[in-house]
């Protein structure tokens, strides 16, 4: 059993703690917004540790769109590399917990379609894209059970 290492940023780790300890009934939205979040449990590609990453909840039918925006930072968030190395994750969406398999969406037209859905759900993604030179990666997460 791998060790769970909380995110070093307190506000992120605190949200994970509240979301999970309440069984998905509290800590569900991003800070002062009312916008819903999910928790993606992933595996550190170097350490093998369990990592828990809150992200905005953006859906496309049964699937979830994961946007590696990290507030428009110059580099991809570390969880991006974890997902590329180990695409099997667990997602918690409020009280639902399920396994999923993630794929980075490389096809430009499909990425744009998903990006538009993401920006509609959380308009700051566009602000983040505008302030960074990198193309913000978009993953699709398909539930596997
Ligand atoms: N971030 C987003 O990118 N997109 C979102 O939609 C989003 C929404 C969101 C909502 C609520 C909330 O509380 C946070 C939200 N965040 C969102 C922030 C998100 O949860 C992450 O904190 C953020 O994206 C940064 O991810 P990060 O993985 O870069 O975290 C940094 C701060 C970090 O230092 N993480 C850990 C650490 O201890 O260093 C984990 C490091 C890790 O995974 N290490 C790997 C390992 O092997 O263990 C190695 C990684 C490597 O390549 O070195």
PDB file of C-alpha atoms and ligand atoms in Angstrom:
ATOM      1  CA  UNK A   1       0.000   0.000   0.000  1.00  0.00           C
ATOM      2  CA  UNK A   2       1.518   3.323  -1.074  1.00  0.00           C
ATOM      3  CA  UNK A   3       1.750   6.287   1.233  1.00  0.00           C
ATOM      4  CA  UNK A   4      -0.615   9.251   0.766  1.00  0.00           C
ATOM      5  CA  UNK A   5       1.336  12.504   0.618  1.00  0.00           C
ATOM      6  CA  UNK A   6      -0.894  15.591   0.908  1.00  0.00           C
ATOM      7  CA  UNK A   7      -0.397  18.534  -1.457  1.00  0.00           C
ATOM      8  CA  UNK A   8       2.087  21.028   0.048  1.00  0.00           C
ATOM      9  CA  UNK A   9      -0.367  23.908  -0.410  1.00  0.00           C
ATOM     10  CA  UNK A  10      -2.569  24.056   2.665  1.00  0.00           C
ATOM     11  CA  UNK A  11      -5.711  25.350   0.911  1.00  0.00           C
ATOM     12  CA  UNK A  12      -5.571  22.427  -1.519  1.00  0.00           C
ATOM     13  CA  UNK A  13      -4.780  19.793   1.126  1.00  0.00           C
ATOM     14  CA  UNK A  14      -7.534  21.210   3.370  1.00  0.00           C
ATOM     15  CA  UNK A  15     -10.104  20.914   0.604  1.00  0.00           C
ATOM     16  CA  UNK A  16      -9.113  17.286  -0.025  1.00  0.00           C
ATOM     17  CA  UNK A  17      -9.352  16.516   3.683  1.00  0.00           C
ATOM     18  CA  UNK A  18     -12.810  18.098   4.069  1.00  0.00           C
ATOM     19  CA  UNK A  19     -14.154  16.628   0.818  1.00  0.00           C
ATOM     20  CA  UNK A  20     -13.035  13.095   1.684  1.00  0.00           C
ATOM     21  CA  UNK A  21     -13.690  13.082   5.426  1.00  0.00           C
ATOM     22  CA  UNK A  22     -17.267  14.285   4.820  1.00  0.00           C
ATOM     23  CA  UNK A  23     -17.846  11.490   2.314  1.00  0.00           C
ATOM     24  CA  UNK A  24     -18.238  14.014  -0.495  1.00  0.00           C
ATOM     25  CA  UNK A  25     -20.797  16.283   1.153  1.00  0.00           C
ATOM     26  CA  UNK A  26     -18.587  19.261   2.136  1.00  0.00           C
ATOM     27  CA  UNK A  27     -15.697  21.180   0.576  1.00  0.00           C
ATOM     28  CA  UNK A  28     -17.127  20.574  -2.859  1.00  0.00           C
ATOM     29  CA  UNK A  29     -16.455  23.907  -4.529  1.00  0.00           C
ATOM     30  CA  UNK A  30     -13.414  26.028  -5.356  1.00  0.00           C
ATOM     31  CA  UNK A  31     -12.644  28.511  -2.607  1.00  0.00           C
ATOM     32  CA  UNK A  32     -15.153  31.390  -2.710  1.00  0.00           C
ATOM     33  CA  UNK A  33     -16.895  30.184  -5.870  1.00  0.00           C
ATOM     34  CA  UNK A  34     -19.862  27.857  -5.949  1.00  0.00           C
ATOM     35  CA  UNK A  35     -18.284  25.917  -8.783  1.00  0.00           C
ATOM     36  CA  UNK A  36     -18.051  22.157  -8.237  1.00  0.00           C
ATOM     37  CA  UNK A  37     -14.789  20.235  -7.932  1.00  0.00           C
ATOM     38  CA  UNK A  38     -13.731  16.611  -8.144  1.00  0.00           C
ATOM     39  CA  UNK A  39     -10.787  14.853  -6.499  1.00  0.00           C
ATOM     40  CA  UNK A  40      -8.474  12.883  -8.770  1.00  0.00           C
ATOM     41  CA  UNK A  41      -6.357  10.337  -6.925  1.00  0.00           C
ATOM     42  CA  UNK A  42      -3.204   9.701  -8.916  1.00  0.00           C
ATOM     43  CA  UNK A  43       0.166   8.039  -8.446  1.00  0.00           C
ATOM     44  CA  UNK A  44       3.433   9.965  -8.185  1.00  0.00           C
ATOM     45  CA  UNK A  45       5.492   8.800 -11.130  1.00  0.00           C
ATOM     46  CA  UNK A  46       8.769   9.186  -9.220  1.00  0.00           C
ATOM     47  CA  UNK A  47       7.773   8.392  -5.658  1.00  0.00           C
ATOM     48  CA  UNK A  48       4.902   5.961  -6.262  1.00  0.00           C
ATOM     49  CA  UNK A  49       3.058   7.927  -3.560  1.00  0.00           C
ATOM     50  CA  UNK A  50      -0.697   8.502  -3.618  1.00  0.00           C
ATOM     51  CA  UNK A  51      -1.486  12.058  -4.696  1.00  0.00           C
ATOM     52  CA  UNK A  52      -4.898  13.691  -4.441  1.00  0.00           C
ATOM     53  CA  UNK A  53      -5.588  16.570  -6.806  1.00  0.00           C
ATOM     54  CA  UNK A  54      -8.772  18.660  -6.683  1.00  0.00           C
ATOM     55  CA  UNK A  55      -9.843  19.874 -10.124  1.00  0.00           C
ATOM     56  CA  UNK A  56     -12.895  21.642 -11.507  1.00  0.00           C
ATOM     57  CA  UNK A  57     -15.729  19.283 -12.403  1.00  0.00           C
ATOM     58  CA  UNK A  58     -16.199  19.498 -16.155  1.00  0.00           C
ATOM     59  CA  UNK A  59     -18.182  16.757 -17.854  1.00  0.00           C
ATOM     60  CA  UNK A  60     -18.751  15.563 -21.388  1.00  0.00           C
ATOM     61  CA  UNK A  61     -21.531  12.999 -21.140  1.00  0.00           C
ATOM     62  CA  UNK A  62     -20.242  10.174 -18.899  1.00  0.00           C
ATOM     63  CA  UNK A  63     -16.660  11.395 -19.191  1.00  0.00           C
ATOM     64  CA  UNK A  64     -14.743  14.017 -17.234  1.00  0.00           C
ATOM     65  CA  UNK A  65     -12.524  16.702 -18.748  1.00  0.00           C
ATOM     66  CA  UNK A  66      -9.361  17.381 -16.733  1.00  0.00           C
ATOM     67  CA  UNK A  67      -7.619  20.679 -17.485  1.00  0.00           C
ATOM     68  CA  UNK A  68      -3.963  21.001 -16.435  1.00  0.00           C
ATOM     69  CA  UNK A  69      -4.147  24.773 -16.148  1.00  0.00           C
ATOM     70  CA  UNK A  70      -2.452  25.345 -12.796  1.00  0.00           C
ATOM     71  CA  UNK A  71      -3.552  28.971 -12.864  1.00  0.00           C
ATOM     72  CA  UNK A  72      -1.615  29.661 -16.076  1.00  0.00           C
ATOM     73  CA  UNK A  73       1.773  28.704 -14.568  1.00  0.00           C
ATOM     74  CA  UNK A  74       4.711  28.478 -17.001  1.00  0.00           C
ATOM     75  CA  UNK A  75       5.066  24.718 -16.475  1.00  0.00           C
ATOM     76  CA  UNK A  76       2.571  21.896 -16.397  1.00  0.00           C
ATOM     77  CA  UNK A  77       1.407  20.886 -12.926  1.00  0.00           C
ATOM     78  CA  UNK A  78       3.239  17.845 -11.565  1.00  0.00           C
ATOM     79  CA  UNK A  79       0.069  15.763 -11.680  1.00  0.00           C
ATOM     80  CA  UNK A  80       0.187  16.084 -15.491  1.00  0.00           C
ATOM     81  CA  UNK A  81       3.337  13.935 -15.505  1.00  0.00           C
ATOM     82  CA  UNK A  82       1.787  11.483 -13.058  1.00  0.00           C
ATOM     83  CA  UNK A  83      -1.213  10.975 -15.350  1.00  0.00           C
ATOM     84  CA  UNK A  84       0.979  10.515 -18.419  1.00  0.00           C
ATOM     85  CA  UNK A  85       2.957   7.808 -16.612  1.00  0.00           C
ATOM     86  CA  UNK A  86      -0.023   6.087 -14.930  1.00  0.00           C
ATOM     87  CA  UNK A  87      -3.350   6.793 -16.606  1.00  0.00           C
ATOM     88  CA  UNK A  88      -5.420   4.698 -14.212  1.00  0.00           C
ATOM     89  CA  UNK A  89      -6.842   7.024 -11.559  1.00  0.00           C
ATOM     90  CA  UNK A  90      -9.691   7.206  -9.093  1.00  0.00           C
ATOM     91  CA  UNK A  91     -12.176  10.045  -9.269  1.00  0.00           C
ATOM     92  CA  UNK A  92     -14.403  11.260  -6.469  1.00  0.00           C
ATOM     93  CA  UNK A  93     -17.353  13.367  -7.631  1.00  0.00           C
ATOM     94  CA  UNK A  94     -19.235  14.251  -4.462  1.00  0.00           C
ATOM     95  CA  UNK A  95     -20.447  10.893  -3.101  1.00  0.00           C
ATOM     96  CA  UNK A  96     -19.534   8.901  -6.221  1.00  0.00           C
ATOM     97  CA  UNK A  97     -16.112   7.223  -6.313  1.00  0.00           C
ATOM     98  CA  UNK A  98     -15.001   5.293  -9.368  1.00  0.00           C
ATOM     99  CA  UNK A  99     -11.986   4.191 -11.380  1.00  0.00           C
ATOM    100  CA  UNK A 100     -11.200   5.958 -14.623  1.00  0.00           C
ATOM    101  CA  UNK A 101      -8.649   5.880 -17.390  1.00  0.00           C
ATOM    102  CA  UNK A 102      -7.288   9.184 -18.642  1.00  0.00           C
ATOM    103  CA  UNK A 103      -5.922  10.118 -22.051  1.00  0.00           C
ATOM    104  CA  UNK A 104      -4.405  13.413 -23.122  1.00  0.00           C
ATOM    105  CA  UNK A 105      -6.440  14.729 -26.029  1.00  0.00           C
ATOM    106  CA  UNK A 106      -4.005  15.396 -28.880  1.00  0.00           C
ATOM    107  CA  UNK A 107      -6.435  15.854 -31.791  1.00  0.00           C
ATOM    108  CA  UNK A 108      -6.755  19.648 -32.200  1.00  0.00           C
ATOM    109  CA  UNK A 109     -10.447  19.657 -33.129  1.00  0.00           C
ATOM    110  CA  UNK A 110     -11.411  17.369 -30.253  1.00  0.00           C
ATOM    111  CA  UNK A 111      -9.217  19.327 -27.828  1.00  0.00           C
ATOM    112  CA  UNK A 112     -10.946  22.535 -28.929  1.00  0.00           C
ATOM    113  CA  UNK A 113     -14.384  20.972 -28.460  1.00  0.00           C
ATOM    114  CA  UNK A 114     -13.502  19.893 -24.924  1.00  0.00           C
ATOM    115  CA  UNK A 115     -11.746  23.197 -24.199  1.00  0.00           C
ATOM    116  CA  UNK A 116     -14.902  25.098 -25.105  1.00  0.00           C
ATOM    117  CA  UNK A 117     -16.918  22.964 -22.680  1.00  0.00           C
ATOM    118  CA  UNK A 118     -14.294  23.575 -19.991  1.00  0.00           C
ATOM    119  CA  UNK A 119     -14.304  27.347 -20.465  1.00  0.00           C
ATOM    120  CA  UNK A 120     -18.082  27.394 -20.309  1.00  0.00           C
ATOM    121  CA  UNK A 121     -17.885  25.590 -16.955  1.00  0.00           C
ATOM    122  CA  UNK A 122     -15.015  27.701 -15.591  1.00  0.00           C
ATOM    123  CA  UNK A 123     -14.247  30.852 -17.572  1.00  0.00           C
ATOM    124  CA  UNK A 124     -10.914  31.514 -15.847  1.00  0.00           C
ATOM    125  CA  UNK A 125      -9.369  28.671 -17.873  1.00  0.00           C
ATOM    126  CA  UNK A 126      -9.263  31.086 -20.829  1.00  0.00           C
ATOM    127  CA  UNK A 127      -7.571  33.716 -18.689  1.00  0.00           C
ATOM    128  CA  UNK A 128      -4.995  31.093 -17.676  1.00  0.00           C
ATOM    129  CA  UNK A 129      -4.376  30.084 -21.308  1.00  0.00           C
ATOM    130  CA  UNK A 130      -3.924  33.736 -22.280  1.00  0.00           C
ATOM    131  CA  UNK A 131      -1.236  34.296 -19.672  1.00  0.00           C
ATOM    132  CA  UNK A 132       0.981  31.288 -20.475  1.00  0.00           C
ATOM    133  CA  UNK A 133       3.006  30.282 -23.537  1.00  0.00           C
ATOM    134  CA  UNK A 134       2.279  26.584 -23.073  1.00  0.00           C
ATOM    135  CA  UNK A 135      -0.790  24.979 -24.600  1.00  0.00           C
ATOM    136  CA  UNK A 136      -2.756  23.887 -21.541  1.00  0.00           C
ATOM    137  CA  UNK A 137      -3.182  20.097 -21.669  1.00  0.00           C
ATOM    138  CA  UNK A 138      -6.657  18.611 -21.674  1.00  0.00           C
ATOM    139  CA  UNK A 139      -7.330  15.035 -20.591  1.00  0.00           C
ATOM    140  CA  UNK A 140     -10.450  12.981 -21.020  1.00  0.00           C
ATOM    141  CA  UNK A 141     -11.212  10.593 -18.145  1.00  0.00           C
ATOM    142  CA  UNK A 142     -13.416   7.631 -19.007  1.00  0.00           C
ATOM    143  CA  UNK A 143     -14.984   5.747 -16.081  1.00  0.00           C
ATOM    144  CA  UNK A 144     -13.945   2.083 -16.004  1.00  0.00           C
ATOM    145  CA  UNK A 145     -15.969   0.929 -13.032  1.00  0.00           C
TER     146      UNK A 145
HETATM  147  N1  LIG B   1      -5.400  22.842 -10.932  1.00  0.00           N
HETATM  148  C1  LIG B   1      -5.502  22.670 -12.258  1.00  0.00           C
HETATM  149  O1  LIG B   1      -4.471  22.523 -12.939  1.00  0.00           O
HETATM  150  N2  LIG B   1      -6.733  22.638 -12.873  1.00  0.00           N
HETATM  151  C2  LIG B   1      -7.898  22.774 -12.188  1.00  0.00           C
HETATM  152  O2  LIG B   1      -8.997  22.684 -12.780  1.00  0.00           O
HETATM  153  C3  LIG B   1      -7.806  22.989 -10.765  1.00  0.00           C
HETATM  154  C4  LIG B   1      -8.942  23.163  -9.943  1.00  0.00           C
HETATM  155  C5  LIG B   1      -8.802  23.215  -8.561  1.00  0.00           C
HETATM  156  C6  LIG B   1      -9.948  23.261  -7.727  1.00  0.00           C
HETATM  157  C7  LIG B   1      -9.822  23.254  -6.360  1.00  0.00           C
HETATM  158  C8  LIG B   1      -8.534  23.203  -5.790  1.00  0.00           C
HETATM  159  O3  LIG B   1      -8.429  23.151  -4.440  1.00  0.00           O
HETATM  160  C9  LIG B   1      -7.391  23.162  -6.574  1.00  0.00           C
HETATM  161  C10 LIG B   1      -7.505  23.180  -7.977  1.00  0.00           C
HETATM  162  N3  LIG B   1      -6.389  23.099  -8.781  1.00  0.00           N
HETATM  163  C11 LIG B   1      -6.518  22.978 -10.165  1.00  0.00           C
HETATM  164  C12 LIG B   1      -5.034  23.023  -8.206  1.00  0.00           C
HETATM  165  C13 LIG B   1      -4.601  21.544  -8.243  1.00  0.00           C
HETATM  166  O4  LIG B   1      -5.263  20.817  -7.238  1.00  0.00           O
HETATM  167  C14 LIG B   1      -3.069  21.403  -8.038  1.00  0.00           C
HETATM  168  O5  LIG B   1      -2.755  21.789  -6.721  1.00  0.00           O
HETATM  169  C15 LIG B   1      -2.270  22.240  -9.014  1.00  0.00           C
HETATM  170  O6  LIG B   1      -2.669  21.938 -10.343  1.00  0.00           O
HETATM  171  C16 LIG B   1      -0.785  22.000  -8.880  1.00  0.00           C
HETATM  172  O7  LIG B   1      -0.538  20.598  -9.021  1.00  0.00           O
HETATM  173  P1  LIG B   1       0.909  20.013  -8.723  1.00  0.00           P
HETATM  174  O8  LIG B   1       0.814  18.528  -8.905  1.00  0.00           O
HETATM  175  O9  LIG B   1       1.954  20.706  -9.540  1.00  0.00           O
HETATM  176  O10 LIG B   1       1.099  20.350  -7.176  1.00  0.00           O
HETATM  177  C17 LIG B   1       2.247  20.969  -6.692  1.00  0.00           C
HETATM  178  C18 LIG B   1       1.866  22.172  -5.822  1.00  0.00           C
HETATM  179  C19 LIG B   1       3.016  20.032  -5.820  1.00  0.00           C
HETATM  180  O11 LIG B   1       4.024  20.408  -5.362  1.00  0.00           O
HETATM  181  N4  LIG B   1       2.503  18.825  -5.607  1.00  0.00           N
HETATM  182  C20 LIG B   1       2.997  17.758  -4.754  1.00  0.00           C
HETATM  183  C21 LIG B   1       4.308  17.867  -4.082  1.00  0.00           C
HETATM  184  O12 LIG B   1       4.383  17.363  -2.942  1.00  0.00           O
HETATM  185  O13 LIG B   1       5.299  18.342  -4.616  1.00  0.00           O
HETATM  186  C22 LIG B   1       2.942  16.506  -5.589  1.00  0.00           C
HETATM  187  C23 LIG B   1       4.193  16.294  -6.404  1.00  0.00           C
HETATM  188  C24 LIG B   1       4.133  15.031  -7.258  1.00  0.00           C
HETATM  189  O14 LIG B   1       3.126  14.610  -7.811  1.00  0.00           O
HETATM  190  N5  LIG B   1       5.335  14.422  -7.365  1.00  0.00           N
HETATM  191  C25 LIG B   1       5.567  13.306  -8.237  1.00  0.00           C
HETATM  192  C26 LIG B   1       5.819  12.038  -7.456  1.00  0.00           C
HETATM  193  O15 LIG B   1       6.471  11.110  -7.991  1.00  0.00           O
HETATM  194  O16 LIG B   1       5.306  11.925  -6.315  1.00  0.00           O
HETATM  195  C27 LIG B   1       6.751  13.653  -9.141  1.00  0.00           C
HETATM  196  C28 LIG B   1       6.382  14.740 -10.082  1.00  0.00           C
HETATM  197  C29 LIG B   1       7.591  15.252 -10.892  1.00  0.00           C
HETATM  198  O17 LIG B   1       7.497  15.269 -12.141  1.00  0.00           O
HETATM  199  O18 LIG B   1       8.596  15.640 -10.269  1.00  0.00           O
END
